């Protein structure tokens, strides 16, 4: 099985080590392993083999440093997400990574789905022979939008709608926008002159809100872009939402739209401040699964989270994908 994954040697040699990529490699290795375990020491072995055909590793970035920094990143992921959302654990000595994927856990499913989407061939070579088919990739992107909807619902602590095209209920743009604003009650949906007559989603993939019982403006209202491709950094809603309001409403909502970007990738602490400057609020792989796990309470309370009924299908696919990968030797 392990030969079916590609060790990302280009990310561990040269000027810097991409510990997110090496951590992903270890997690995928444990996920597909028949005993659900991966030896951290294999990182050093793989790096040594790869480096033998390359220039000598930069000073301070040898095999031991690679292992140490990867272990630290894995530990950080576990601390950020907790057991309900992170399906892996390290032993006390930091030598063995174990996959503890619970097939009934939507938090775990959200993490594995994000892990797979982060390593599609357009982004990373790791999945190699275990790469999903093109048809499966399209379905995985749809699944991620539903997980993003659940995550934003928990983030705002209110109803959420999957608005990205195509919508799960197959509704039209104006029809769906009207349905949402009948619940929110701030502004009136009314396409303005010059607006396209065949809109899809006008770059908004998820709406979530926490309206007050008085139905007056001035409540939490989030609009999110969901991006799973390599060009996610180019899809900010900041600067777009004022135009969205003036294009599709009269009078427009008084309530401010909170821009969100939701991605399956794991952003580093150093990257995060500037990413937020450009994108607005960000939910990434170290936030989405935890929020998805929290969304269960909203569903149990009867709150609207559109697409939540699709999460079980995603969990079933992830379980099947794991079984399929484990048959490869």
CSV table of C-alpha atoms in Angstrom, one decimal:
chain,number,residue,atom,x,y,z
A,1,UNK,CA,0.0,0.0,0.0
A,2,UNK,CA,2.7,2.5,1.0
A,3,UNK,CA,4.2,2.4,-2.5
A,4,UNK,CA,0.9,3.7,-3.8
A,5,UNK,CA,1.6,7.0,-2.1
A,6,UNK,CA,4.2,9.3,-3.4
A,7,UNK,CA,6.6,10.8,-0.9
A,8,UNK,CA,6.8,14.6,-1.5
A,9,UNK,CA,10.6,14.8,-1.7
A,10,UNK,CA,10.5,18.3,-3.4
A,11,UNK,CA,8.8,19.7,-0.3
A,12,UNK,CA,11.5,18.4,2.2
A,13,UNK,CA,14.7,19.4,0.5
A,14,UNK,CA,16.1,22.8,-0.5
A,15,UNK,CA,15.5,26.1,1.2
A,16,UNK,CA,12.5,25.0,3.4
A,17,UNK,CA,10.5,22.1,4.7
A,18,UNK,CA,6.7,22.1,4.0
A,19,UNK,CA,5.6,20.4,7.2
A,20,UNK,CA,2.0,20.5,6.2
A,21,UNK,CA,2.8,18.4,3.2
A,22,UNK,CA,4.8,15.8,5.2
A,23,UNK,CA,2.1,15.7,7.9
A,24,UNK,CA,-0.4,15.1,5.1
A,25,UNK,CA,1.8,12.2,3.8
A,26,UNK,CA,1.9,10.6,7.3
A,27,UNK,CA,-1.9,11.0,7.8
A,28,UNK,CA,-2.7,9.5,4.4
A,29,UNK,CA,-0.2,6.6,5.1
A,30,UNK,CA,-2.0,5.8,8.4
A,31,UNK,CA,-5.4,6.2,6.8
A,32,UNK,CA,-4.7,3.6,4.1
A,33,UNK,CA,-2.6,1.3,6.2
A,34,UNK,CA,-4.3,-2.0,6.9
A,35,UNK,CA,-3.4,-1.7,10.6
A,36,UNK,CA,-4.2,2.0,10.6
A,37,UNK,CA,-0.6,2.9,11.7
A,38,UNK,CA,2.3,4.8,10.2
A,39,UNK,CA,5.8,4.9,11.6
A,40,UNK,CA,7.1,8.4,11.8
A,41,UNK,CA,10.7,7.1,11.3
A,42,UNK,CA,9.7,6.2,7.7
A,43,UNK,CA,9.8,10.0,7.0
A,44,UNK,CA,13.6,10.0,7.7
A,45,UNK,CA,14.1,6.9,5.5
A,46,UNK,CA,12.1,8.3,2.6
A,47,UNK,CA,13.8,11.6,2.8
A,48,UNK,CA,17.2,10.0,2.9
A,49,UNK,CA,16.4,7.9,-0.2
A,50,UNK,CA,15.1,10.9,-2.1
A,51,UNK,CA,18.0,13.2,-1.0
A,52,UNK,CA,20.5,10.7,-2.3
A,53,UNK,CA,19.5,11.6,-5.8
A,54,UNK,CA,19.5,15.3,-5.0
A,55,UNK,CA,21.7,17.9,-3.5
A,56,UNK,CA,22.6,17.4,0.1
A,57,UNK,CA,19.9,18.8,2.4
A,58,UNK,CA,20.4,22.3,3.7
A,59,UNK,CA,22.1,22.6,7.1
A,60,UNK,CA,19.6,22.1,9.9
A,61,UNK,CA,17.1,20.5,7.7
A,62,UNK,CA,18.2,16.9,7.7
A,63,UNK,CA,16.1,13.9,8.4
A,64,UNK,CA,15.9,14.4,12.2
A,65,UNK,CA,14.7,17.9,11.8
A,66,UNK,CA,12.2,16.8,9.2
A,67,UNK,CA,10.8,14.2,11.7
A,68,UNK,CA,10.7,16.6,14.6
A,69,UNK,CA,9.0,19.4,12.7
A,70,UNK,CA,6.4,17.1,11.2
A,71,UNK,CA,5.6,15.6,14.6
A,72,UNK,CA,5.1,19.1,16.0
A,73,UNK,CA,2.7,19.9,13.1
A,74,UNK,CA,0.7,16.8,13.7
A,75,UNK,CA,0.5,17.5,17.4
A,76,UNK,CA,-0.7,21.0,16.6
A,77,UNK,CA,-3.4,19.7,14.4
A,78,UNK,CA,-4.7,17.4,17.1
A,79,UNK,CA,-4.6,20.2,19.7
A,80,UNK,CA,-6.5,22.6,17.4
A,81,UNK,CA,-9.3,20.1,16.5
A,82,UNK,CA,-9.7,17.7,19.4
A,83,UNK,CA,-10.8,14.0,19.2
A,84,UNK,CA,-14.2,14.8,17.8
A,85,UNK,CA,-12.7,16.4,14.6
A,86,UNK,CA,-9.1,15.0,14.3
A,87,UNK,CA,-9.1,11.3,13.3
A,88,UNK,CA,-5.4,10.6,14.1
A,89,UNK,CA,-3.3,10.3,17.3
A,90,UNK,CA,0.4,10.1,18.1
A,91,UNK,CA,1.7,7.7,20.7
A,92,UNK,CA,3.4,9.4,23.7
A,93,UNK,CA,6.8,9.0,22.2
A,94,UNK,CA,5.8,10.6,18.9
A,95,UNK,CA,6.8,7.5,16.9
A,96,UNK,CA,3.6,6.0,15.7
A,97,UNK,CA,0.7,7.8,14.1
A,98,UNK,CA,-2.6,5.9,14.3
A,99,UNK,CA,-5.7,6.6,12.2
A,100,UNK,CA,-8.8,6.5,14.4
A,101,UNK,CA,-11.3,7.4,11.8
A,102,UNK,CA,-14.9,7.0,13.1
A,103,UNK,CA,-17.1,6.3,10.1
A,104,UNK,CA,-20.1,7.8,12.0
A,105,UNK,CA,-18.3,11.0,12.8
A,106,UNK,CA,-19.0,14.0,10.5
A,107,UNK,CA,-16.1,15.8,12.1
A,108,UNK,CA,-13.7,13.0,11.1
A,109,UNK,CA,-15.2,12.8,7.7
A,110,UNK,CA,-14.8,16.5,7.2
A,111,UNK,CA,-11.1,16.2,8.0
A,112,UNK,CA,-10.4,13.3,5.7
A,113,UNK,CA,-12.4,14.9,2.9
A,114,UNK,CA,-10.3,18.1,3.3
A,115,UNK,CA,-7.1,16.0,3.5
A,116,UNK,CA,-8.0,14.3,0.2
A,117,UNK,CA,-9.0,17.6,-1.5
A,118,UNK,CA,-5.7,19.2,-0.4
A,119,UNK,CA,-3.8,16.5,-2.2
A,120,UNK,CA,-5.5,16.3,-5.5
A,121,UNK,CA,-3.0,16.0,-8.4
A,122,UNK,CA,-3.3,19.7,-9.3
A,123,UNK,CA,-1.9,20.6,-5.9
A,124,UNK,CA,0.1,17.6,-4.7
A,125,UNK,CA,1.5,14.3,-6.1
A,126,UNK,CA,1.1,12.4,-2.8
A,127,UNK,CA,-2.1,10.4,-3.7
A,128,UNK,CA,-0.4,9.0,-6.8
A,129,UNK,CA,-2.2,5.6,-7.5
A,130,UNK,CA,-4.9,6.3,-5.0
A,131,UNK,CA,-6.1,9.5,-6.7
A,132,UNK,CA,-9.9,9.6,-7.0
A,133,UNK,CA,-11.4,9.6,-10.5
A,134,UNK,CA,-12.4,12.8,-12.2
A,135,UNK,CA,-16.1,12.0,-11.5
A,136,UNK,CA,-15.3,11.3,-7.9
A,137,UNK,CA,-13.4,14.6,-7.6
A,138,UNK,CA,-16.5,16.5,-8.8
A,139,UNK,CA,-18.6,14.8,-6.2
A,140,UNK,CA,-16.0,15.5,-3.5
A,141,UNK,CA,-16.1,19.2,-4.3
A,142,UNK,CA,-19.9,19.1,-3.9
A,143,UNK,CA,-19.6,17.3,-0.6
A,144,UNK,CA,-17.2,19.9,0.7
A,145,UNK,CA,-19.7,22.6,-0.1
A,146,UNK,CA,-22.2,20.9,2.2
A,147,UNK,CA,-19.6,20.5,4.9
A,148,UNK,CA,-18.7,24.2,4.5
A,149,UNK,CA,-22.4,25.0,4.9
A,150,UNK,CA,-22.6,23.1,8.2
A,151,UNK,CA,-19.3,24.7,9.4
A,152,UNK,CA,-20.6,28.2,8.7
A,153,UNK,CA,-23.9,27.4,10.4
A,154,UNK,CA,-22.0,26.4,13.6
A,155,UNK,CA,-19.6,29.4,13.2
A,156,UNK,CA,-22.6,31.9,13.2
A,157,UNK,CA,-24.8,29.6,15.3
A,158,UNK,CA,-27.8,29.9,13.0
A,159,UNK,CA,-29.4,28.6,9.8
A,160,UNK,CA,-27.3,28.2,6.7
A,161,UNK,CA,-28.0,27.7,3.0
A,162,UNK,CA,-25.9,26.0,0.3
A,163,UNK,CA,-26.2,28.7,-2.3
A,164,UNK,CA,-23.4,27.7,-4.7
A,165,UNK,CA,-24.5,26.5,-8.1
A,166,UNK,CA,-25.8,23.9,-8.7
A,167,UNK,CA,-27.9,24.0,-5.5
A,168,UNK,CA,-28.9,20.8,-3.7
A,169,UNK,CA,-32.6,21.6,-4.2
A,170,UNK,CA,-32.0,22.6,-7.9
A,171,UNK,CA,-33.6,26.0,-7.3
A,172,UNK,CA,-32.9,29.0,-9.4
A,173,UNK,CA,-30.9,32.0,-8.2
A,174,UNK,CA,-33.7,34.5,-7.5
A,175,UNK,CA,-36.0,31.7,-6.2
A,176,UNK,CA,-33.3,30.7,-3.6
A,177,UNK,CA,-32.3,34.2,-2.7
A,178,UNK,CA,-36.0,35.1,-2.1
A,179,UNK,CA,-36.4,32.0,0.1
A,180,UNK,CA,-33.5,33.0,2.2
A,181,UNK,CA,-34.5,36.6,2.6
A,182,UNK,CA,-38.1,35.7,3.6
A,183,UNK,CA,-36.4,34.2,6.6
A,184,UNK,CA,-34.0,37.1,7.2
A,185,UNK,CA,-36.4,40.0,6.5
A,186,UNK,CA,-33.8,42.7,5.9
A,187,UNK,CA,-34.0,44.1,2.3
A,188,UNK,CA,-36.1,43.0,-0.6
A,189,UNK,CA,-34.9,40.8,-3.4
A,190,UNK,CA,-35.3,42.7,-6.7
A,191,UNK,CA,-32.8,42.3,-9.6
A,192,UNK,CA,-31.6,45.7,-10.8
A,193,UNK,CA,-31.1,46.9,-14.3
A,194,UNK,CA,-28.0,45.5,-15.9
A,195,UNK,CA,-27.9,42.4,-13.7
A,196,UNK,CA,-27.4,39.2,-15.7
A,197,UNK,CA,-30.6,37.4,-16.5
A,198,UNK,CA,-29.1,34.0,-15.9
A,199,UNK,CA,-27.1,34.2,-12.7
A,200,UNK,CA,-25.7,31.1,-11.1
A,201,UNK,CA,-24.5,32.2,-7.6
A,202,UNK,CA,-22.6,35.5,-8.2
A,203,UNK,CA,-19.6,34.0,-6.3
A,204,UNK,CA,-21.5,33.3,-3.1
A,205,UNK,CA,-21.6,29.7,-2.1
A,206,UNK,CA,-23.0,29.8,1.4
A,207,UNK,CA,-25.2,32.1,3.4
A,208,UNK,CA,-25.5,31.8,7.2
A,209,UNK,CA,-27.2,34.1,9.7
A,210,UNK,CA,-28.3,34.6,13.2
A,211,UNK,CA,-31.4,36.8,13.0
A,212,UNK,CA,-33.2,38.2,16.0
A,213,UNK,CA,-36.8,37.4,16.8
A,214,UNK,CA,-37.7,41.1,16.2
A,215,UNK,CA,-36.7,40.6,12.5
A,216,UNK,CA,-34.9,44.0,12.6
A,217,UNK,CA,-31.6,44.5,10.8
A,218,UNK,CA,-28.2,44.3,12.5
A,219,UNK,CA,-27.6,40.6,13.0
A,220,UNK,CA,-24.8,38.2,12.1
A,221,UNK,CA,-24.9,37.6,8.4
A,222,UNK,CA,-22.1,35.7,6.7
A,223,UNK,CA,-21.6,35.1,3.0
A,224,UNK,CA,-18.9,32.6,2.0
A,225,UNK,CA,-16.9,31.6,-1.0
A,226,UNK,CA,-16.0,27.9,-1.0
A,227,UNK,CA,-12.8,27.1,-2.9
A,228,UNK,CA,-11.2,23.7,-3.3
A,229,UNK,CA,-8.9,24.4,-6.3
A,230,UNK,CA,-5.3,25.6,-6.6
A,231,UNK,CA,-6.5,29.2,-7.3
A,232,UNK,CA,-8.4,29.6,-4.0
A,233,UNK,CA,-6.3,32.6,-3.1
A,234,UNK,CA,-7.9,34.5,-6.0
A,235,UNK,CA,-11.5,34.2,-4.9
A,236,UNK,CA,-12.0,36.7,-2.2
A,237,UNK,CA,-15.5,38.1,-1.6
A,238,UNK,CA,-14.1,41.3,0.0
A,239,UNK,CA,-15.0,44.1,-2.3
A,240,UNK,CA,-17.6,42.0,-4.1
A,241,UNK,CA,-20.5,41.9,-1.6
A,242,UNK,CA,-21.5,45.6,-1.8
A,243,UNK,CA,-22.0,45.0,-5.5
A,244,UNK,CA,-24.0,41.8,-4.7
A,245,UNK,CA,-26.4,43.8,-2.5
A,246,UNK,CA,-26.9,46.7,-5.0
A,247,UNK,CA,-27.4,44.2,-7.9
A,248,UNK,CA,-30.0,41.9,-6.4
A,249,UNK,CA,-31.9,44.0,-3.8
A,250,UNK,CA,-34.0,47.1,-3.6
A,251,UNK,CA,-34.0,48.3,-0.9
A,252,UNK,CA,-30.7,46.5,-0.1
A,253,UNK,CA,-30.1,44.9,3.3
A,254,UNK,CA,-28.9,47.3,6.0
A,255,UNK,CA,-27.1,44.5,7.8
A,256,UNK,CA,-23.4,44.1,6.9
A,257,UNK,CA,-22.3,41.0,5.1
A,258,UNK,CA,-19.4,39.2,6.8
A,259,UNK,CA,-17.1,37.8,4.1
A,260,UNK,CA,-15.8,34.3,4.6
A,261,UNK,CA,-13.5,32.0,2.7
A,262,UNK,CA,-13.8,28.3,3.4
A,263,UNK,CA,-11.1,26.0,2.1
A,264,UNK,CA,-9.9,22.4,2.7
A,265,UNK,CA,-6.3,23.4,2.9
A,266,UNK,CA,-4.3,23.7,6.1
A,267,UNK,CA,-2.9,27.2,6.3
A,268,UNK,CA,0.2,27.9,8.4
A,269,UNK,CA,0.2,30.3,11.3
A,270,UNK,CA,2.6,32.5,9.4
A,271,UNK,CA,0.3,32.6,6.3
A,272,UNK,CA,-2.9,33.2,8.2
A,273,UNK,CA,-2.8,37.0,9.0
A,274,UNK,CA,-2.3,38.0,5.4
A,275,UNK,CA,-4.7,35.4,4.1
A,276,UNK,CA,-7.4,37.0,6.4
A,277,UNK,CA,-6.4,40.5,5.2
A,278,UNK,CA,-7.2,39.4,1.6
A,279,UNK,CA,-10.0,36.9,2.1
A,280,UNK,CA,-11.9,38.1,5.2
A,281,UNK,CA,-12.7,35.5,7.9
A,282,UNK,CA,-11.3,32.1,7.0
A,283,UNK,CA,-12.3,28.6,7.9
A,284,UNK,CA,-9.6,26.1,6.8
A,285,UNK,CA,-8.9,22.5,7.6
A,286,UNK,CA,-7.9,23.2,11.2
A,287,UNK,CA,-11.3,24.9,11.8
A,288,UNK,CA,-13.9,23.3,9.4
A,289,UNK,CA,-14.1,19.8,11.0
A,290,UNK,CA,-14.6,21.1,14.5
A,291,UNK,CA,-17.3,23.4,13.4
A,292,UNK,CA,-19.0,20.6,11.4
A,293,UNK,CA,-19.0,18.5,14.6
A,294,UNK,CA,-20.6,21.4,16.5
A,295,UNK,CA,-23.3,21.7,13.9
A,296,UNK,CA,-25.0,18.5,15.1
A,297,UNK,CA,-26.4,20.4,18.0
A,298,UNK,CA,-28.1,22.9,15.7
A,299,UNK,CA,-29.6,20.1,13.6
A,300,UNK,CA,-30.9,18.4,16.7
A,301,UNK,CA,-32.5,21.7,17.7
A,302,UNK,CA,-34.3,21.8,14.4
A,303,UNK,CA,-32.2,24.5,12.7
A,304,UNK,CA,-32.0,24.7,8.9
A,305,UNK,CA,-28.6,23.6,7.5
A,306,UNK,CA,-29.1,22.9,3.9
A,307,UNK,CA,-27.2,19.9,2.5
A,308,UNK,CA,-26.6,18.4,6.0
A,309,UNK,CA,-28.5,15.2,4.8
A,310,UNK,CA,-25.6,14.7,2.3
A,311,UNK,CA,-22.9,14.4,4.9
A,312,UNK,CA,-23.7,10.7,5.5
A,313,UNK,CA,-23.2,10.0,1.8
A,314,UNK,CA,-19.8,11.7,2.1
A,315,UNK,CA,-18.9,9.6,5.1
A,316,UNK,CA,-19.9,6.4,3.2
A,317,UNK,CA,-17.7,7.4,0.3
A,318,UNK,CA,-14.7,8.1,2.6
A,319,UNK,CA,-15.1,4.7,4.2
A,320,UNK,CA,-15.3,3.0,0.8
A,321,UNK,CA,-12.3,4.9,-0.4
A,322,UNK,CA,-10.3,3.8,2.6
A,323,UNK,CA,-11.3,0.1,2.0
A,324,UNK,CA,-10.4,0.4,-1.6
A,325,UNK,CA,-7.0,1.9,-0.8
A,326,UNK,CA,-6.2,-0.8,1.7
A,327,UNK,CA,-6.6,-3.5,-1.0
A,328,UNK,CA,-3.7,-2.1,-2.9
A,329,UNK,CA,-0.4,-3.7,-1.9
